[in-house]
JSON list of C-alpha atoms (C1' of nucleotides) in Angstrom, two decimals:
[
{"chain": "L", "resi": 1, "resn": "MET", "atom": "CA", "xyz": [0.04, -0.04, 0.01]},
{"chain": "L", "resi": 2, "resn": "ASN", "atom": "CA", "xyz": [1.25, 3.43, -0.90]},
{"chain": "L", "resi": 3, "resn": "TYR", "atom": "CA", "xyz": [0.63, 7.02, 0.24]},
{"chain": "L", "resi": 4, "resn": "TRP", "atom": "CA", "xyz": [-0.32, 10.05, -1.66]},
{"chain": "L", "resi": 5, "resn": "LEU", "atom": "CA", "xyz": [-1.54, 13.69, -1.25]},
{"chain": "L", "resi": 6, "resn": "PHE", "atom": "CA", "xyz": [-4.35, 15.02, -3.46]},
{"chain": "L", "resi": 7, "resn": "LYS", "atom": "CA", "xyz": [-4.52, 18.64, -3.72]},
{"chain": "L", "resi": 8, "resn": "THR", "atom": "CA", "xyz": [-8.06, 20.57, -4.21]},
{"chain": "L", "resi": 9, "resn": "GLU", "atom": "CA", "xyz": [-9.53, 23.79, -4.01]},
{"chain": "L", "resi": 10, "resn": "PRO", "atom": "CA", "xyz": [-12.47, 23.65, -1.46]},
{"chain": "L", "resi": 11, "resn": "GLY", "atom": "CA", "xyz": [-14.47, 26.09, -3.46]},
{"chain": "L", "resi": 12, "resn": "CYS", "atom": "CA", "xyz": [-14.41, 23.64, -6.23]},
{"chain": "L", "resi": 13, "resn": "PHE", "atom": "CA", "xyz": [-14.45, 20.26, -4.46]},
{"chain": "L", "resi": 14, "resn": "SER", "atom": "CA", "xyz": [-13.85, 19.88, -0.62]},
{"chain": "L", "resi": 15, "resn": "PHE", "atom": "CA", "xyz": [-13.56, 17.25, 1.75]},
{"chain": "L", "resi": 16, "resn": "ASP", "atom": "CA", "xyz": [-16.93, 17.91, 2.95]},
{"chain": "L", "resi": 17, "resn": "ASP", "atom": "CA", "xyz": [-18.22, 17.39, -0.67]},
{"chain": "L", "resi": 18, "resn": "LEU", "atom": "CA", "xyz": [-16.66, 13.77, -0.90]},
{"chain": "L", "resi": 19, "resn": "LYS", "atom": "CA", "xyz": [-18.44, 13.19, 2.56]},
{"chain": "L", "resi": 20, "resn": "GLY", "atom": "CA", "xyz": [-21.84, 14.13, 0.78]},
{"chain": "L", "resi": 21, "resn": "ARG", "atom": "CA", "xyz": [-21.41, 11.69, -2.35]},
{"chain": "L", "resi": 22, "resn": "PRO", "atom": "CA", "xyz": [-23.17, 8.56, -2.89]},
{"chain": "L", "resi": 23, "resn": "ASP", "atom": "CA", "xyz": [-21.03, 5.71, -1.04]},
{"chain": "L", "resi": 24, "resn": "MET", "atom": "CA", "xyz": [-18.60, 8.72, -0.03]},
{"chain": "L", "resi": 25, "resn": "THR", "atom": "CA", "xyz": [-17.11, 8.14, -3.15]},
{"chain": "L", "resi": 26, "resn": "GLU", "atom": "CA", "xyz": [-15.77, 10.45, -6.30]},
{"chain": "L", "resi": 27, "resn": "HIS", "atom": "CA", "xyz": [-13.99, 10.29, -9.62]},
{"chain": "L", "resi": 28, "resn": "TRP", "atom": "CA", "xyz": [-10.95, 12.11, -9.18]},
{"chain": "L", "resi": 29, "resn": "ASP", "atom": "CA", "xyz": [-11.21, 13.84, -12.68]},
{"chain": "L", "resi": 30, "resn": "GLY", "atom": "CA", "xyz": [-9.82, 17.04, -14.45]},
{"chain": "L", "resi": 31, "resn": "VAL", "atom": "CA", "xyz": [-6.00, 16.41, -13.47]},
{"chain": "L", "resi": 32, "resn": "ARG", "atom": "CA", "xyz": [-4.31, 17.80, -16.66]},
{"chain": "L", "resi": 33, "resn": "ASN", "atom": "CA", "xyz": [-0.41, 17.56, -15.67]},
{"chain": "L", "resi": 34, "resn": "TYR", "atom": "CA", "xyz": [1.51, 14.93, -17.08]},
{"chain": "L", "resi": 35, "resn": "GLN", "atom": "CA", "xyz": [3.53, 14.05, -14.22]},
{"chain": "L", "resi": 36, "resn": "ALA", "atom": "CA", "xyz": [0.50, 14.00, -11.91]},
{"chain": "L", "resi": 37, "resn": "ARG", "atom": "CA", "xyz": [-1.24, 11.73, -14.85]},
{"chain": "L", "resi": 38, "resn": "ASN", "atom": "CA", "xyz": [1.60, 8.98, -14.59]},
{"chain": "L", "resi": 39, "resn": "PHE", "atom": "CA", "xyz": [0.79, 8.72, -10.94]},
{"chain": "L", "resi": 40, "resn": "LEU", "atom": "CA", "xyz": [-2.90, 8.20, -11.46]},
{"chain": "L", "resi": 41, "resn": "ARG", "atom": "CA", "xyz": [-2.31, 5.54, -14.47]},
{"chain": "L", "resi": 42, "resn": "ASP", "atom": "CA", "xyz": [0.66, 3.83, -13.46]},
{"chain": "L", "resi": 43, "resn": "SER", "atom": "CA", "xyz": [1.35, 3.98, -9.57]},
{"chain": "L", "resi": 44, "resn": "ILE", "atom": "CA", "xyz": [-1.97, 4.89, -7.62]},
{"chain": "L", "resi": 45, "resn": "LYS", "atom": "CA", "xyz": [-3.91, 1.47, -6.80]},
{"chain": "L", "resi": 46, "resn": "THR", "atom": "CA", "xyz": [-6.91, 0.43, -4.88]},
{"chain": "L", "resi": 47, "resn": "GLY", "atom": "CA", "xyz": [-6.29, 0.43, -1.19]},
{"chain": "L", "resi": 48, "resn": "ASP", "atom": "CA", "xyz": [-3.68, 3.31, -1.41]},
{"chain": "L", "resi": 49, "resn": "ARG", "atom": "CA", "xyz": [-4.29, 5.89, 1.26]},
{"chain": "L", "resi": 50, "resn": "VAL", "atom": "CA", "xyz": [-4.59, 9.61, 0.52]},
{"chain": "L", "resi": 51, "resn": "LEU", "atom": "CA", "xyz": [-4.08, 12.83, 2.41]},
{"chain": "L", "resi": 52, "resn": "PHE", "atom": "CA", "xyz": [-6.69, 15.52, 1.05]},
{"chain": "L", "resi": 53, "resn": "TYR", "atom": "CA", "xyz": [-5.38, 18.77, 0.79]},
{"chain": "L", "resi": 54, "resn": "HIS", "atom": "CA", "xyz": [-7.25, 22.13, 0.60]},
{"chain": "L", "resi": 55, "resn": "SER", "atom": "CA", "xyz": [-5.37, 24.68, -1.33]},
{"chain": "L", "resi": 56, "resn": "SER", "atom": "CA", "xyz": [-5.87, 28.46, -2.48]},
{"chain": "L", "resi": 57, "resn": "ILE", "atom": "CA", "xyz": [-7.26, 29.30, 0.78]},
{"chain": "L", "resi": 58, "resn": "PRO", "atom": "CA", "xyz": [-6.29, 31.48, 3.70]},
{"chain": "L", "resi": 59, "resn": "GLU", "atom": "CA", "xyz": [-4.97, 28.53, 5.78]},
{"chain": "L", "resi": 60, "resn": "PRO", "atom": "CA", "xyz": [-3.87, 25.73, 3.22]},
{"chain": "L", "resi": 61, "resn": "ALA", "atom": "CA", "xyz": [-4.07, 22.09, 5.26]},
{"chain": "L", "resi": 62, "resn": "VAL", "atom": "CA", "xyz": [-4.45, 18.65, 5.17]},
{"chain": "L", "resi": 63, "resn": "VAL", "atom": "CA", "xyz": [-8.06, 18.15, 6.39]},
{"chain": "L", "resi": 64, "resn": "GLY", "atom": "CA", "xyz": [-8.79, 14.34, 6.28]},
{"chain": "L", "resi": 65, "resn": "LEU", "atom": "CA", "xyz": [-7.95, 10.98, 4.94]},
{"chain": "L", "resi": 66, "resn": "ALA", "atom": "CA", "xyz": [-9.32, 8.97, 1.61]},
{"chain": "L", "resi": 67, "resn": "GLU", "atom": "CA", "xyz": [-8.84, 5.91, 0.03]},
{"chain": "L", "resi": 68, "resn": "VAL", "atom": "CA", "xyz": [-8.53, 4.67, -3.37]},
{"chain": "L", "resi": 69, "resn": "VAL", "atom": "CA", "xyz": [-11.25, 2.44, -4.47]},
{"chain": "L", "resi": 70, "resn": "ARG", "atom": "CA", "xyz": [-10.45, 2.01, -8.12]},
{"chain": "L", "resi": 71, "resn": "ASP", "atom": "CA", "xyz": [-7.05, 2.03, -9.99]},
{"chain": "L", "resi": 72, "resn": "GLY", "atom": "CA", "xyz": [-6.47, 4.44, -13.00]},
{"chain": "L", "resi": 73, "resn": "TYR", "atom": "CA", "xyz": [-8.88, 4.54, -15.79]},
{"chain": "L", "resi": 74, "resn": "PRO", "atom": "CA", "xyz": [-9.42, 6.91, -18.52]},
{"chain": "L", "resi": 75, "resn": "ASP", "atom": "CA", "xyz": [-10.68, 10.37, -17.44]},
{"chain": "L", "resi": 76, "resn": "PHE", "atom": "CA", "xyz": [-13.87, 10.55, -19.75]},
{"chain": "L", "resi": 77, "resn": "THR", "atom": "CA", "xyz": [-14.29, 14.43, -18.87]},
{"chain": "L", "resi": 78, "resn": "ALA", "atom": "CA", "xyz": [-11.59, 15.09, -21.46]},
{"chain": "L", "resi": 79, "resn": "LEU", "atom": "CA", "xyz": [-13.88, 14.02, -24.24]},
{"chain": "L", "resi": 80, "resn": "ASP", "atom": "CA", "xyz": [-16.90, 16.26, -23.35]},
{"chain": "L", "resi": 81, "resn": "PRO", "atom": "CA", "xyz": [-16.59, 19.40, -25.87]},
{"chain": "L", "resi": 82, "resn": "ASN", "atom": "CA", "xyz": [-19.02, 21.00, -23.45]},
{"chain": "L", "resi": 83, "resn": "GLY", "atom": "CA", "xyz": [-17.27, 20.20, -20.04]},
{"chain": "L", "resi": 84, "resn": "GLU", "atom": "CA", "xyz": [-14.68, 22.44, -18.60]},
{"chain": "L", "resi": 85, "resn": "HIS", "atom": "CA", "xyz": [-11.93, 19.67, -18.64]},
{"chain": "L", "resi": 86, "resn": "PHE", "atom": "CA", "xyz": [-12.39, 19.10, -22.34]},
{"chain": "L", "resi": 87, "resn": "ASP", "atom": "CA", "xyz": [-9.22, 18.24, -24.30]},
{"chain": "L", "resi": 88, "resn": "PRO", "atom": "CA", "xyz": [-9.55, 18.11, -28.22]},
{"chain": "L", "resi": 89, "resn": "LYS", "atom": "CA", "xyz": [-6.34, 15.80, -28.36]},
{"chain": "L", "resi": 90, "resn": "ALA", "atom": "CA", "xyz": [-7.80, 13.00, -26.30]},
{"chain": "L", "resi": 91, "resn": "THR", "atom": "CA", "xyz": [-9.87, 10.42, -27.94]},
{"chain": "L", "resi": 92, "resn": "PRO", "atom": "CA", "xyz": [-11.29, 7.02, -26.84]},
{"chain": "L", "resi": 93, "resn": "ALA", "atom": "CA", "xyz": [-8.31, 5.10, -28.37]},
{"chain": "L", "resi": 94, "resn": "ASN", "atom": "CA", "xyz": [-5.93, 7.52, -26.61]},
{"chain": "L", "resi": 95, "resn": "PRO", "atom": "CA", "xyz": [-7.50, 9.19, -23.73]},
{"chain": "L", "resi": 96, "resn": "ILE", "atom": "CA", "xyz": [-4.35, 10.80, -22.75]},
{"chain": "L", "resi": 97, "resn": "TRP", "atom": "CA", "xyz": [-5.72, 11.86, -19.08]},
{"chain": "L", "resi": 98, "resn": "TYR", "atom": "CA", "xyz": [-6.55, 9.14, -16.46]},
{"chain": "L", "resi": 99, "resn": "MET", "atom": "CA", "xyz": [-8.15, 9.21, -13.10]},
{"chain": "L", "resi": 100, "resn": "VAL", "atom": "CA", "xyz": [-8.80, 7.20, -10.00]},
{"chain": "L", "resi": 101, "resn": "ASP", "atom": "CA", "xyz": [-11.89, 6.86, -7.61]},
{"chain": "L", "resi": 102, "resn": "VAL", "atom": "CA", "xyz": [-11.50, 7.82, -4.20]},
{"chain": "L", "resi": 103, "resn": "ARG", "atom": "CA", "xyz": [-13.74, 7.45, -0.95]},
{"chain": "L", "resi": 104, "resn": "TYR", "atom": "CA", "xyz": [-13.95, 9.53, 2.39]},
{"chain": "L", "resi": 105, "resn": "LEU", "atom": "CA", "xyz": [-12.55, 7.95, 5.19]},
{"chain": "L", "resi": 106, "resn": "GLN", "atom": "CA", "xyz": [-12.22, 10.35, 8.43]},
{"chain": "L", "resi": 107, "resn": "PRO", "atom": "CA", "xyz": [-11.44, 14.13, 8.78]},
{"chain": "L", "resi": 108, "resn": "LEU", "atom": "CA", "xyz": [-8.46, 14.87, 10.68]},
{"chain": "L", "resi": 109, "resn": "PRO", "atom": "CA", "xyz": [-9.27, 15.78, 14.66]},
{"chain": "L", "resi": 110, "resn": "LYS", "atom": "CA", "xyz": [-6.94, 18.94, 13.82]},
{"chain": "L", "resi": 111, "resn": "GLN", "atom": "CA", "xyz": [-5.99, 20.10, 10.50]},
{"chain": "L", "resi": 112, "resn": "VAL", "atom": "CA", "xyz": [-2.52, 20.02, 9.65]},
{"chain": "L", "resi": 113, "resn": "THR", "atom": "CA", "xyz": [-1.70, 23.55, 7.95]},
{"chain": "L", "resi": 114, "resn": "LEU", "atom": "CA", "xyz": [0.92, 23.95, 5.53]},
{"chain": "L", "resi": 115, "resn": "GLU", "atom": "CA", "xyz": [2.82, 26.27, 7.90]},
{"chain": "L", "resi": 116, "resn": "ALA", "atom": "CA", "xyz": [2.88, 23.30, 10.54]},
{"chain": "L", "resi": 117, "resn": "ILE", "atom": "CA", "xyz": [4.36, 21.12, 7.45]},
{"chain": "L", "resi": 118, "resn": "LYS", "atom": "CA", "xyz": [6.84, 23.58, 6.60]},
{"chain": "L", "resi": 119, "resn": "GLY", "atom": "CA", "xyz": [7.68, 23.73, 10.47]},
{"chain": "L", "resi": 120, "resn": "ASN", "atom": "CA", "xyz": [8.33, 19.96, 10.95]},
{"chain": "L", "resi": 121, "resn": "PRO", "atom": "CA", "xyz": [11.96, 18.92, 9.61]},
{"chain": "L", "resi": 122, "resn": "LEU", "atom": "CA", "xyz": [10.59, 15.23, 9.17]},
{"chain": "L", "resi": 123, "resn": "LEU", "atom": "CA", "xyz": [8.41, 16.73, 6.19]},
{"chain": "L", "resi": 124, "resn": "GLU", "atom": "CA", "xyz": [10.90, 19.07, 4.56]},
{"chain": "L", "resi": 125, "resn": "ASN", "atom": "CA", "xyz": [11.32, 16.85, 1.39]},
{"chain": "L", "resi": 126, "resn": "MET", "atom": "CA", "xyz": [7.83, 16.88, 0.62]},
{"chain": "L", "resi": 127, "resn": "PRO", "atom": "CA", "xyz": [7.01, 18.23, -2.74]},
{"chain": "L", "resi": 128, "resn": "LEU", "atom": "CA", "xyz": [4.41, 20.43, -1.09]},
{"chain": "L", "resi": 129, "resn": "VAL", "atom": "CA", "xyz": [7.16, 22.13, 1.03]},
{"chain": "L", "resi": 130, "resn": "LYS", "atom": "CA", "xyz": [9.46, 22.52, -2.09]},
{"chain": "L", "resi": 131, "resn": "ARG", "atom": "CA", "xyz": [6.81, 24.87, -3.76]},
{"chain": "L", "resi": 132, "resn": "SER", "atom": "CA", "xyz": [5.82, 22.42, -6.11]},
{"chain": "L", "resi": 133, "resn": "ARG", "atom": "CA", "xyz": [2.45, 23.06, -7.75]},
{"chain": "L", "resi": 134, "resn": "LEU", "atom": "CA", "xyz": [1.89, 19.20, -8.49]},
{"chain": "L", "resi": 135, "resn": "SER", "atom": "CA", "xyz": [-1.48, 18.30, -7.60]},
{"chain": "L", "resi": 136, "resn": "ILE", "atom": "CA", "xyz": [-0.93, 14.65, -7.00]},
{"chain": "L", "resi": 137, "resn": "GLN", "atom": "CA", "xyz": [2.25, 13.88, -4.87]},
{"chain": "L", "resi": 138, "resn": "PRO", "atom": "CA", "xyz": [3.53, 10.61, -3.55]},
{"chain": "L", "resi": 139, "resn": "VAL", "atom": "CA", "xyz": [4.11, 10.69, 0.50]},
{"chain": "L", "resi": 140, "resn": "THR", "atom": "CA", "xyz": [6.50, 8.49, 2.18]},
{"chain": "L", "resi": 141, "resn": "ARG", "atom": "CA", "xyz": [5.14, 5.85, 5.01]},
{"chain": "L", "resi": 142, "resn": "ASP", "atom": "CA", "xyz": [7.15, 8.16, 7.68]},
{"chain": "L", "resi": 143, "resn": "GLU", "atom": "CA", "xyz": [5.61, 11.49, 6.23]},
{"chain": "L", "resi": 144, "resn": "TRP", "atom": "CA", "xyz": [2.26, 9.80, 6.58]},
{"chain": "L", "resi": 145, "resn": "GLN", "atom": "CA", "xyz": [2.87, 9.02, 10.22]},
{"chain": "L", "resi": 146, "resn": "ALA", "atom": "CA", "xyz": [4.00, 12.18, 11.15]},
{"chain": "L", "resi": 147, "resn": "ILE", "atom": "CA", "xyz": [0.95, 14.12, 9.63]},
{"chain": "L", "resi": 148, "resn": "LEU", "atom": "CA", "xyz": [-1.42, 11.69, 10.99]},
{"chain": "L", "resi": 149, "resn": "ALA", "atom": "CA", "xyz": [0.39, 12.35, 14.48]},
{"chain": "L", "resi": 150, "resn": "MET", "atom": "CA", "xyz": [0.20, 16.11, 14.12]},
{"chain": "L", "resi": 151, "resn": "GLY", "atom": "CA", "xyz": [-3.54, 15.76, 13.21]},
{"chain": "L", "resi": 152, "resn": "GLY", "atom": "CA", "xyz": [-4.10, 13.88, 16.27]},
{"chain": "L", "resi": 153, "resn": "VAL", "atom": "CA", "xyz": [-5.11, 10.51, 14.66]},
{"chain": "L", "resi": 154, "resn": "LYS", "atom": "CA", "xyz": [-4.34, 7.79, 17.06]},
{"chain": "L", "resi": 155, "resn": "SER", "atom": "CA", "xyz": [-2.53, 4.94, 15.51]},
{"chain": "D", "resi": 1, "resn": "DG", "atom": "C1'", "xyz": [-4.90, 40.84, -6.43]},
{"chain": "D", "resi": 2, "resn": "DC", "atom": "C1'", "xyz": [0.07, 40.21, -6.82]},
{"chain": "D", "resi": 3, "resn": "DC", "atom": "C1'", "xyz": [3.79, 37.54, -8.74]},
{"chain": "D", "resi": 4, "resn": "DA", "atom": "C1'", "xyz": [7.14, 33.65, -8.53]},
{"chain": "D", "resi": 5, "resn": "DA", "atom": "C1'", "xyz": [7.47, 29.18, -9.94]},
{"chain": "D", "resi": 6, "resn": "DC", "atom": "C1'", "xyz": [7.04, 26.14, -13.31]},
{"chain": "D", "resi": 7, "resn": "DG", "atom": "C1'", "xyz": [4.62, 23.62, -17.36]},
{"chain": "D", "resi": 8, "resn": "DT", "atom": "C1'", "xyz": [3.06, 23.93, -22.07]},
{"chain": "D", "resi": 9, "resn": "DT", "atom": "C1'", "xyz": [3.31, 25.86, -27.03]},
{"chain": "D", "resi": 10, "resn": "DG", "atom": "C1'", "xyz": [4.87, 27.01, -31.21]},
{"chain": "D", "resi": 11, "resn": "DG", "atom": "C1'", "xyz": [8.45, 29.65, -34.13]},
{"chain": "D", "resi": 12, "resn": "DC", "atom": "C1'", "xyz": [12.56, 28.91, -35.97]},
{"chain": "K", "resi": 1, "resn": "DG", "atom": "C1'", "xyz": [15.52, 20.90, -30.28]},
{"chain": "K", "resi": 2, "resn": "DC", "atom": "C1'", "xyz": [16.09, 25.37, -28.20]},
{"chain": "K", "resi": 3, "resn": "DC", "atom": "C1'", "xyz": [13.96, 28.83, -25.96]},
{"chain": "K", "resi": 4, "resn": "DA", "atom": "C1'", "xyz": [10.77, 33.04, -25.72]},
{"chain": "K", "resi": 5, "resn": "DA", "atom": "C1'", "xyz": [5.98, 33.87, -24.86]},
{"chain": "K", "resi": 6, "resn": "DC", "atom": "C1'", "xyz": [2.56, 32.74, -22.55]},
{"chain": "K", "resi": 7, "resn": "DG", "atom": "C1'", "xyz": [-0.93, 30.40, -19.20]},
{"chain": "K", "resi": 8, "resn": "DT", "atom": "C1'", "xyz": [-1.83, 28.39, -14.64]},
{"chain": "K", "resi": 9, "resn": "DT", "atom": "C1'", "xyz": [-1.06, 27.33, -10.17]},
{"chain": "K", "resi": 10, "resn": "DG", "atom": "C1'", "xyz": [-0.99, 28.76, -5.43]},
{"chain": "K", "resi": 11, "resn": "DG", "atom": "C1'", "xyz": [1.09, 30.94, -1.34]},
{"chain": "K", "resi": 12, "resn": "DC", "atom": "C1'", "xyz": [1.01, 35.19, 0.62]}
]
DNA sequence: GCCAACGTTGGC
DNA sequence: GCCAACGTTGGC
């Protein structure tokens, strides 16, 4: 099992929105970055765990945990000419973009803010801290455990 | 709302 | 294949 961090703007799709979905499950669609695409297509597998991160707000933070419930498959929103994630280069034979499905697990008792993450030497190698804009990031087991501890999750 | 970082595009 | 121009992200 591997660990990941998924970024989202809560004004667009939030952790509570995930909780409100049927079966608390949703497609993670609309990712249009090749490095993130490669993770979604090749590396992220059912059963993997996800840190759910809220970005572009006054206090960006990891707010909850989710799990992957479906391996990568073509992101059909790239084929919809009326959708905001349409990509004219995508076809059914060559979908280009991929997504996974995620399910809500639990909120963190305490949000773990970007400020707190930056202040923890154990987390200094996270792409998040290096100011990467990557929206899907790998998380090590040690980083995962550190963030859960900071978030008040009992292990 | 600004702007730095960085990914993508396209002319050559 | 280089690189300037351009667009987007996201912290502040």
